[in-house]
Short mmCIF file of C-alpha atoms and ligand atoms in Angstrom, two decimals:
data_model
loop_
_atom_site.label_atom_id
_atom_site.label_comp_id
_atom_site.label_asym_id
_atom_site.label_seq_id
_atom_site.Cartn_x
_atom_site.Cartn_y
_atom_site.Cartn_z
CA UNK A 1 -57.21 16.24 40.57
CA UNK A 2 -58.18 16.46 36.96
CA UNK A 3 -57.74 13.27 34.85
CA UNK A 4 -55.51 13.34 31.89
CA UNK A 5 -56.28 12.63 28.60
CA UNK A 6 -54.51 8.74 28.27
CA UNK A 7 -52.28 7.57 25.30
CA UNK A 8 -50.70 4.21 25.20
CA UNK A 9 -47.93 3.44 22.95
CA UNK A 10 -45.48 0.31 21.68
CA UNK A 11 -43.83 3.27 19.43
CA UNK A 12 -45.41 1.82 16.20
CA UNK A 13 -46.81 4.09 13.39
CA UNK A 14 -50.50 3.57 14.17
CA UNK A 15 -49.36 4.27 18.14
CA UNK A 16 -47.84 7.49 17.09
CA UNK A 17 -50.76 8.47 15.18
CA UNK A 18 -52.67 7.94 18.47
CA UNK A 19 -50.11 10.16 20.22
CA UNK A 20 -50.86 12.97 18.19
CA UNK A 21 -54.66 12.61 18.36
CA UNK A 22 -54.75 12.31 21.81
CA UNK A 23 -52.45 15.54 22.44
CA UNK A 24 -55.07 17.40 19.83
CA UNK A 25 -57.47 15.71 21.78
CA UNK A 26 -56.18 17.46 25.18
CA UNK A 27 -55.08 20.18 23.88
CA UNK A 28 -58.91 21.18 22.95
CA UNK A 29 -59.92 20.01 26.32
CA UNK A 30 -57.58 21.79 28.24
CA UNK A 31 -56.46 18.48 30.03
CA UNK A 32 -52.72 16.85 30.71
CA UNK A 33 -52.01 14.20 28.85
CA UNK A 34 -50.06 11.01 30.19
CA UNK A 35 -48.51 8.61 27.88
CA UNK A 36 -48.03 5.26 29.12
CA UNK A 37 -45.77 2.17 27.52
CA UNK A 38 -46.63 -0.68 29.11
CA UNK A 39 -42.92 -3.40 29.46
CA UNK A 40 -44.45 -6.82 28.25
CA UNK A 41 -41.52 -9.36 29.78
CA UNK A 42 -43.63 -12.15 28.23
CA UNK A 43 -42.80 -12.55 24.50
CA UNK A 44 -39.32 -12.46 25.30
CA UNK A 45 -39.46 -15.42 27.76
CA UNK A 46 -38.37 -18.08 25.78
CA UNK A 47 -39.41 -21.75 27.62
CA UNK A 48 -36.11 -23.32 29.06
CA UNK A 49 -34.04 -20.84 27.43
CA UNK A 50 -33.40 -17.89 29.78
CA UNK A 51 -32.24 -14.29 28.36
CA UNK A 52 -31.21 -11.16 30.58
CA UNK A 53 -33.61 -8.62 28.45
CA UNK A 54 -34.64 -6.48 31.36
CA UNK A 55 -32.66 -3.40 30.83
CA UNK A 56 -32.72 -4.01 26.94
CA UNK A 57 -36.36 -4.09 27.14
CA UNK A 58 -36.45 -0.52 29.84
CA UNK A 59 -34.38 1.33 27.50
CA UNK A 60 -36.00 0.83 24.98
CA UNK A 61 -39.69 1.84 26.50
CA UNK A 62 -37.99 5.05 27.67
CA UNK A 63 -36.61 5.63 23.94
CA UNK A 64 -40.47 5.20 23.09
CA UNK A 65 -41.42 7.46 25.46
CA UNK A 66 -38.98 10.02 24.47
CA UNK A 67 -40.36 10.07 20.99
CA UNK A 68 -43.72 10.50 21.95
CA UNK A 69 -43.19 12.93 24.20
CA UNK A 70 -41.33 15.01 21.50
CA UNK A 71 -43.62 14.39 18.98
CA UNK A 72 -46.54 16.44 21.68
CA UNK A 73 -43.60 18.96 21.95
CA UNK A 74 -43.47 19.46 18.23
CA UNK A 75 -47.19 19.37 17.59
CA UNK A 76 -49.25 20.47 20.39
CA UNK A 77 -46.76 23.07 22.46
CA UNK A 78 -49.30 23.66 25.19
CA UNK A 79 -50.03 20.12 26.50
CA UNK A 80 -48.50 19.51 29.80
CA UNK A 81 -47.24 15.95 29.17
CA UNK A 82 -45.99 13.05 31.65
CA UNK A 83 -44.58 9.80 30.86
CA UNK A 84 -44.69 6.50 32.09
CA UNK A 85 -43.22 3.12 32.06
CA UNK A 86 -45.41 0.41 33.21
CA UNK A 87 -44.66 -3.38 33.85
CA UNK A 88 -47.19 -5.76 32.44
CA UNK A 89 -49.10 -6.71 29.88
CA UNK A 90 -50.82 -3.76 27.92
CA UNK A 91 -54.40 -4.36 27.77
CA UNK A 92 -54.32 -4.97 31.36
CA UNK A 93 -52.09 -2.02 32.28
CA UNK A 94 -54.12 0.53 29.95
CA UNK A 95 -57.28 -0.64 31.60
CA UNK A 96 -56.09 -0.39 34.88
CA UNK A 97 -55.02 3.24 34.00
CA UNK A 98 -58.34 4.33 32.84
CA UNK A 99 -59.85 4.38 36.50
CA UNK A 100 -57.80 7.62 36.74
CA UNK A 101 -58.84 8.97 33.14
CA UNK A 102 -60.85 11.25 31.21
CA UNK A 103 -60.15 9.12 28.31
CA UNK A 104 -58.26 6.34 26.74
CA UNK A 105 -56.37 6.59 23.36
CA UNK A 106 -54.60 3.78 21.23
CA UNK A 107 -53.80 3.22 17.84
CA UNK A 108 -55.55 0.78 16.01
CA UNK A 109 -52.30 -2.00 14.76
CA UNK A 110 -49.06 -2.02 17.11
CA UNK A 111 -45.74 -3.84 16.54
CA UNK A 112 -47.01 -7.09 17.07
CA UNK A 113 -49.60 -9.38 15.48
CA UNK A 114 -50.31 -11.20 11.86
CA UNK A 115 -50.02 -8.17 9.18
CA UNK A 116 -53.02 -8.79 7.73
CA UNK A 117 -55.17 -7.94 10.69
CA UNK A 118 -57.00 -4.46 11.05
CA UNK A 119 -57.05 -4.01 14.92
CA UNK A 120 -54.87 -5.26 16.98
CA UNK A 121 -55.52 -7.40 20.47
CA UNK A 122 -54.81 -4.44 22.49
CA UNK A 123 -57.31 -2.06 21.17
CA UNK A 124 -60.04 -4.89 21.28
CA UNK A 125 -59.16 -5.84 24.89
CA UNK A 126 -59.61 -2.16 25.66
CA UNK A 127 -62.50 -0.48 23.66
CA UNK A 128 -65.35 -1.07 25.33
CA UNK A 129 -64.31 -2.71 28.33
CA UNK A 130 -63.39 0.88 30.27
CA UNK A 131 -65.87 2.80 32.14
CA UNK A 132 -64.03 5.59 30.21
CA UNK A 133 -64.13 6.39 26.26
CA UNK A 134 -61.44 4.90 24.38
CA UNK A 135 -60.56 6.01 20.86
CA UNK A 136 -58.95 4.17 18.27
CA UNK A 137 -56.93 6.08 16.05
CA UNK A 138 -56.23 4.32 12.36
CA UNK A 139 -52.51 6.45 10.75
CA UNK A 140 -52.69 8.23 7.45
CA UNK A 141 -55.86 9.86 7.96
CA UNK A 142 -56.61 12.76 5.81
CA UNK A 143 -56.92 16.20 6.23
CA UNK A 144 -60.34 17.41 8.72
CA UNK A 145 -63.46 17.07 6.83
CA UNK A 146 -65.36 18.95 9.43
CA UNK A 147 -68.10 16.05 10.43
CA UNK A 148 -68.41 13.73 13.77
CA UNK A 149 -70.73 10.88 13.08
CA UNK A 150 -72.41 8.87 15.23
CA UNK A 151 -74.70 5.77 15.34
CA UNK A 152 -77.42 5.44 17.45
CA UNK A 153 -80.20 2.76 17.70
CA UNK A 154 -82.42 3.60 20.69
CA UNK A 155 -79.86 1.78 23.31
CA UNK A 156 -79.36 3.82 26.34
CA UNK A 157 -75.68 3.33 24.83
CA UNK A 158 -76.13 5.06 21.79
CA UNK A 159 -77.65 8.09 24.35
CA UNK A 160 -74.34 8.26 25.71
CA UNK A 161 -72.43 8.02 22.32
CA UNK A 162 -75.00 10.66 21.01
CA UNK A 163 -74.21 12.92 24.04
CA UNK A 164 -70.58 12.14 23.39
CA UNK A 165 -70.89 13.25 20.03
CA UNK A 166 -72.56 16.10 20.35
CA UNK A 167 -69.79 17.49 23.06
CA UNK A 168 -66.89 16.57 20.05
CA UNK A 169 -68.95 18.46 17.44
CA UNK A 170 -68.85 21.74 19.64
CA UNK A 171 -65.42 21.68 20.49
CA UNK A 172 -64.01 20.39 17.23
CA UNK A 173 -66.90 23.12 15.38
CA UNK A 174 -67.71 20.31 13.33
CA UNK A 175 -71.10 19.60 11.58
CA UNK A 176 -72.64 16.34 13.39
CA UNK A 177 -74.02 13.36 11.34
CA UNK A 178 -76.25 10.55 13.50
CA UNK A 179 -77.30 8.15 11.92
CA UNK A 180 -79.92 4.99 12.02
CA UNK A 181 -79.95 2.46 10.43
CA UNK A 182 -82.51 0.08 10.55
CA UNK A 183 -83.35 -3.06 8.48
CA UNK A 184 -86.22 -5.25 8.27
CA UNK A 185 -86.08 -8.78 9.83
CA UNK A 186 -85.05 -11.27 7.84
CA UNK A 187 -88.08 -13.35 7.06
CA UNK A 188 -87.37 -16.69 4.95
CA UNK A 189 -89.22 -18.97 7.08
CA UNK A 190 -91.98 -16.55 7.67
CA UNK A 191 -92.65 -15.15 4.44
CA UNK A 192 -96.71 -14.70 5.41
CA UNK A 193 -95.36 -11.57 7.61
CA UNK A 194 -95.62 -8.67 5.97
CA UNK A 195 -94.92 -5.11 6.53
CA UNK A 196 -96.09 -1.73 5.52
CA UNK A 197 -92.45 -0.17 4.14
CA UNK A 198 -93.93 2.76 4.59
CA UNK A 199 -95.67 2.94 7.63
CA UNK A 200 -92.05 0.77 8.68
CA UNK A 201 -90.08 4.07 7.06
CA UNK A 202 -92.17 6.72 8.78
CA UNK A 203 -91.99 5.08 12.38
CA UNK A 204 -88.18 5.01 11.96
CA UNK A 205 -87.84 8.50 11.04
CA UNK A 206 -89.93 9.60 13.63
CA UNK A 207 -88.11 7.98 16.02
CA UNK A 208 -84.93 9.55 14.48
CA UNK A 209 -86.83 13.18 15.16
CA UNK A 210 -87.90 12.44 18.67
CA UNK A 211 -83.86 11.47 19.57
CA UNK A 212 -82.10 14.43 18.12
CA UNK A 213 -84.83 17.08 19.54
CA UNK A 214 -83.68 16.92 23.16
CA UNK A 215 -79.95 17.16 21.65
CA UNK A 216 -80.93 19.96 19.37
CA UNK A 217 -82.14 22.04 22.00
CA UNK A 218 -79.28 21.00 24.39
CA UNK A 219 -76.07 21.85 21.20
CA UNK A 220 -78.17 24.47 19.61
CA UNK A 221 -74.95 26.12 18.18
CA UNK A 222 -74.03 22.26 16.49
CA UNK A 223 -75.55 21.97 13.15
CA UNK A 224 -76.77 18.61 13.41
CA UNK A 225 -78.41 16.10 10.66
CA UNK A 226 -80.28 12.73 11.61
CA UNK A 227 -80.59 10.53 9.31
CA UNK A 228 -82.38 6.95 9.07
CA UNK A 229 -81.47 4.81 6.51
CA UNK A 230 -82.52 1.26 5.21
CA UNK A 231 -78.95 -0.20 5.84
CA UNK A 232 -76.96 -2.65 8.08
CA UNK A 233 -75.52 -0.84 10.44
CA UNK A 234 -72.12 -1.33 9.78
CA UNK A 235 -72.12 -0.40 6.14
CA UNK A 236 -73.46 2.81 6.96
CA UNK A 237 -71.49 3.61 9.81
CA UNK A 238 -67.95 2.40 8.20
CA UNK A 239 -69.40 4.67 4.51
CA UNK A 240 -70.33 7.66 6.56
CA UNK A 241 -67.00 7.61 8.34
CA UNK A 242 -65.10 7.69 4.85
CA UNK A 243 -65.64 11.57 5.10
CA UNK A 244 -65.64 12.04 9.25
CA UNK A 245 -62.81 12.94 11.25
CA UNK A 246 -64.43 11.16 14.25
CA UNK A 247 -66.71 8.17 14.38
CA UNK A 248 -68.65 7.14 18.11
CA UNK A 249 -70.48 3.91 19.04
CA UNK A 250 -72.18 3.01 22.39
CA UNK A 251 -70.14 0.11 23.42
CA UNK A 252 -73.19 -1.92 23.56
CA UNK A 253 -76.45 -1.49 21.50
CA UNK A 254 -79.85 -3.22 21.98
CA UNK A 255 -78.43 -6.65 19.79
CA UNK A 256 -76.35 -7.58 22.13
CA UNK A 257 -76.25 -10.96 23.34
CA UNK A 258 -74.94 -12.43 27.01
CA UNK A 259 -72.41 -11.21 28.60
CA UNK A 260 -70.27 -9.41 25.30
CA UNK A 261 -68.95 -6.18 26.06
CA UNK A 262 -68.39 -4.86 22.89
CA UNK A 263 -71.75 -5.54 20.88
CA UNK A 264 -71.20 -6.68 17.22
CA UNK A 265 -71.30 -3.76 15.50
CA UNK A 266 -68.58 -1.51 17.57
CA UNK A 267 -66.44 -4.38 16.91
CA UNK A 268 -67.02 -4.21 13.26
CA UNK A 269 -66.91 -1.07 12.68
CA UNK A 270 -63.41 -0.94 14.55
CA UNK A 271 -62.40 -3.26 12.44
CA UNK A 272 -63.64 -1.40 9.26
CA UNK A 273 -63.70 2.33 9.80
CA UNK A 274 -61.27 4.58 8.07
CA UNK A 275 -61.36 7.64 10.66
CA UNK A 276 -61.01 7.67 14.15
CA UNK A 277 -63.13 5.45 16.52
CA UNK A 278 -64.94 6.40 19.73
CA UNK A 279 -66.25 3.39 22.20
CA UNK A 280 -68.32 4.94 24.42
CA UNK A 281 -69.96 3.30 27.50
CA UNK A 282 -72.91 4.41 29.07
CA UNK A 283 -72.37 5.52 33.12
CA UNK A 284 -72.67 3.06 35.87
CA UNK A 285 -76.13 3.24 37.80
N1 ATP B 1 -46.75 -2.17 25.15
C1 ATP B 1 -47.70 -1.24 24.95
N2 ATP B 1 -47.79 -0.18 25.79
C2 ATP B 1 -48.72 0.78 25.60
N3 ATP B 1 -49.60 0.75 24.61
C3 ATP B 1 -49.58 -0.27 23.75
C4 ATP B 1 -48.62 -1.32 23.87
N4 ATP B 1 -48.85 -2.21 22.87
C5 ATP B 1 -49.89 -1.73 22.16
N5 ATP B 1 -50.33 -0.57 22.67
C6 ATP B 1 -51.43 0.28 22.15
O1 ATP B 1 -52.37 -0.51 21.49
C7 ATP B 1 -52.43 -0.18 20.10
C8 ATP B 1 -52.73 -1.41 19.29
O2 ATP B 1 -51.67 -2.32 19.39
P1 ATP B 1 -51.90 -3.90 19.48
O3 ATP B 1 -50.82 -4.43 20.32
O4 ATP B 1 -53.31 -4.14 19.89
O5 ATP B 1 -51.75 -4.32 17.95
P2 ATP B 1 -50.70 -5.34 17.28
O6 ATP B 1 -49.38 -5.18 17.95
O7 ATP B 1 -50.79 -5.09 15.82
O8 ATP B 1 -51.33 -6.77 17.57
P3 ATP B 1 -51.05 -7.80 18.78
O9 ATP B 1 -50.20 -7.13 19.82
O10 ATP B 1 -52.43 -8.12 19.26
O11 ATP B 1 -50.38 -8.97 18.18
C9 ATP B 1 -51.10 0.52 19.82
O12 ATP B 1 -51.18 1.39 18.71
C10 ATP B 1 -50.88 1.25 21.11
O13 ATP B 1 -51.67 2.42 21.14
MG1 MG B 2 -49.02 -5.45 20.06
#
């Protein structure tokens, strides 16, 4: 059976925004697409004070539904679309759904949550911790600019994302940006070490020539750009993706520590990026 294209949504602006990418999304891959609302029971249970919200609380997931559902209608004609209203709490439902995905899509803020935060607990509970990419869509993005970035940093992660990347650029017939960036160590209680900026500079770059090659010869109708700049990570990434319409990340690059599924800089730069975010994981061995 072929695996939909996965949206979840609490009906909230960023969740419609996520609606719409993922229906572009699988419209361009010629897939279904399945949106899900997941009925969270909990914040309404109110200790020692019981309230009889269970058909309130179905009706109104099947009005969100509804309004997705017409919103892929009204925007992408061609998508065969299902519905579905799920019991439980969303992280846990949406992860459960993405053993029978292609990919995962969510907006980046819901309903819920402190205003002032830029991702909600949903989208961190899911990016990352799928075997499946999940994409986190921000609302108001502009029109296309034409460019996928990625970031890769010699992880067999950012392989995957590069890979990833690569396949958006073609189908999207986008112009592909991956960059490096690298940065010395930071040195204060060391200051005899020393290093050759140079020699540093041309290692990196070399590096950067070695990784795109294989791609190159794989996408050779993507016009693709490496690029390895002096930079934290982040900062680059969230700059580059000021003018991207899609932005990917291995789920895990080589920093990571224990047993952290997301590594530090996906989870900043879902935090930070203006465009559209791709977490993608590498395959199981
Ligand atoms: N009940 C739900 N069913 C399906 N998808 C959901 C549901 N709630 C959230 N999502 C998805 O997750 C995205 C992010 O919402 P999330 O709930 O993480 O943010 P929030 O409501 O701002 O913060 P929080 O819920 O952590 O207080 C939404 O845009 C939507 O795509
Ligand atoms: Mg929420």
């Amino acid at each position: 059976m072929t695996q939909p294209v996965i949206v979840g949504t609490d009906g909230s602006r960023a969740a419609t925004a996520a609606v719409e990418w993922a229906a572009g999304d699988a419209a361009r891959k010629g897939l279904p697409l399945r949106i899900v609302h997941a009925v969270d029971r909990l914040p309404y249970e109110i200790a020692r004070y019981p309230i009889p919200v269970e058909d309130q609380l179905d009706r109104a997931g099947r009005r969100i539904l509804e309004d997705a559902e017409q919103v892929v209608r009204e925007t992408h004609p061609v998508v065969r679309v299902t519905t579905a209203l799920i019991e439980g709490d969303p992280s846990r439902v949406l992860r459960q759904e993405a053993g029978n995905a292609a990919q995962i899509v969510v907006g980046s803020r819901g309903h819920g949550g402190f205003a002032g935060m830029l991702l909600g607990s949903v989208s961190m509970h899911v990016a990352g911790q799928v075997d499946v990419p999940v994409v986190v869509v921000r609302p108001g993005v502009s029109a296309p600019h034409g460019l996928v970035v990625v970031g890769v940093d010699g992880s067999d992660e950012a392989g995957t994302a590069l890979t990833y990347a690569f396949e958006e650029a073609r189908r999207r017939d986008c112009r592909l940006l991956a960059l490096y960036a690298w940065q010395l160590p930071v040195h204060a209680f060391a200051p005899e070490i020393t290093y050759d900026i140079d020699e540093v500079r041309k290692a990196q770059e070399d590096y950067v020539a070695d990784t795109l090659r294989a791609h190159r010869d794989r996408y050779p109708d993507v016009r693709a750009e490496m690029r390895a700049v002096c930079a934290h990570p982040v900062a680059a990434l969230v700059e580059a993706g000021e003018k991207a319409d899609l932005l990917v990340v291995g789920s895990r690059g080589r920093g990571a520590v224990g047993a952290a599924v997301l590594g530090s800089v996906s989870r900043a730069v879902l935090h930070h990026a203006h465009c559209a975010v791709a977490v993608v994981r590498p395959p199981r061995d």
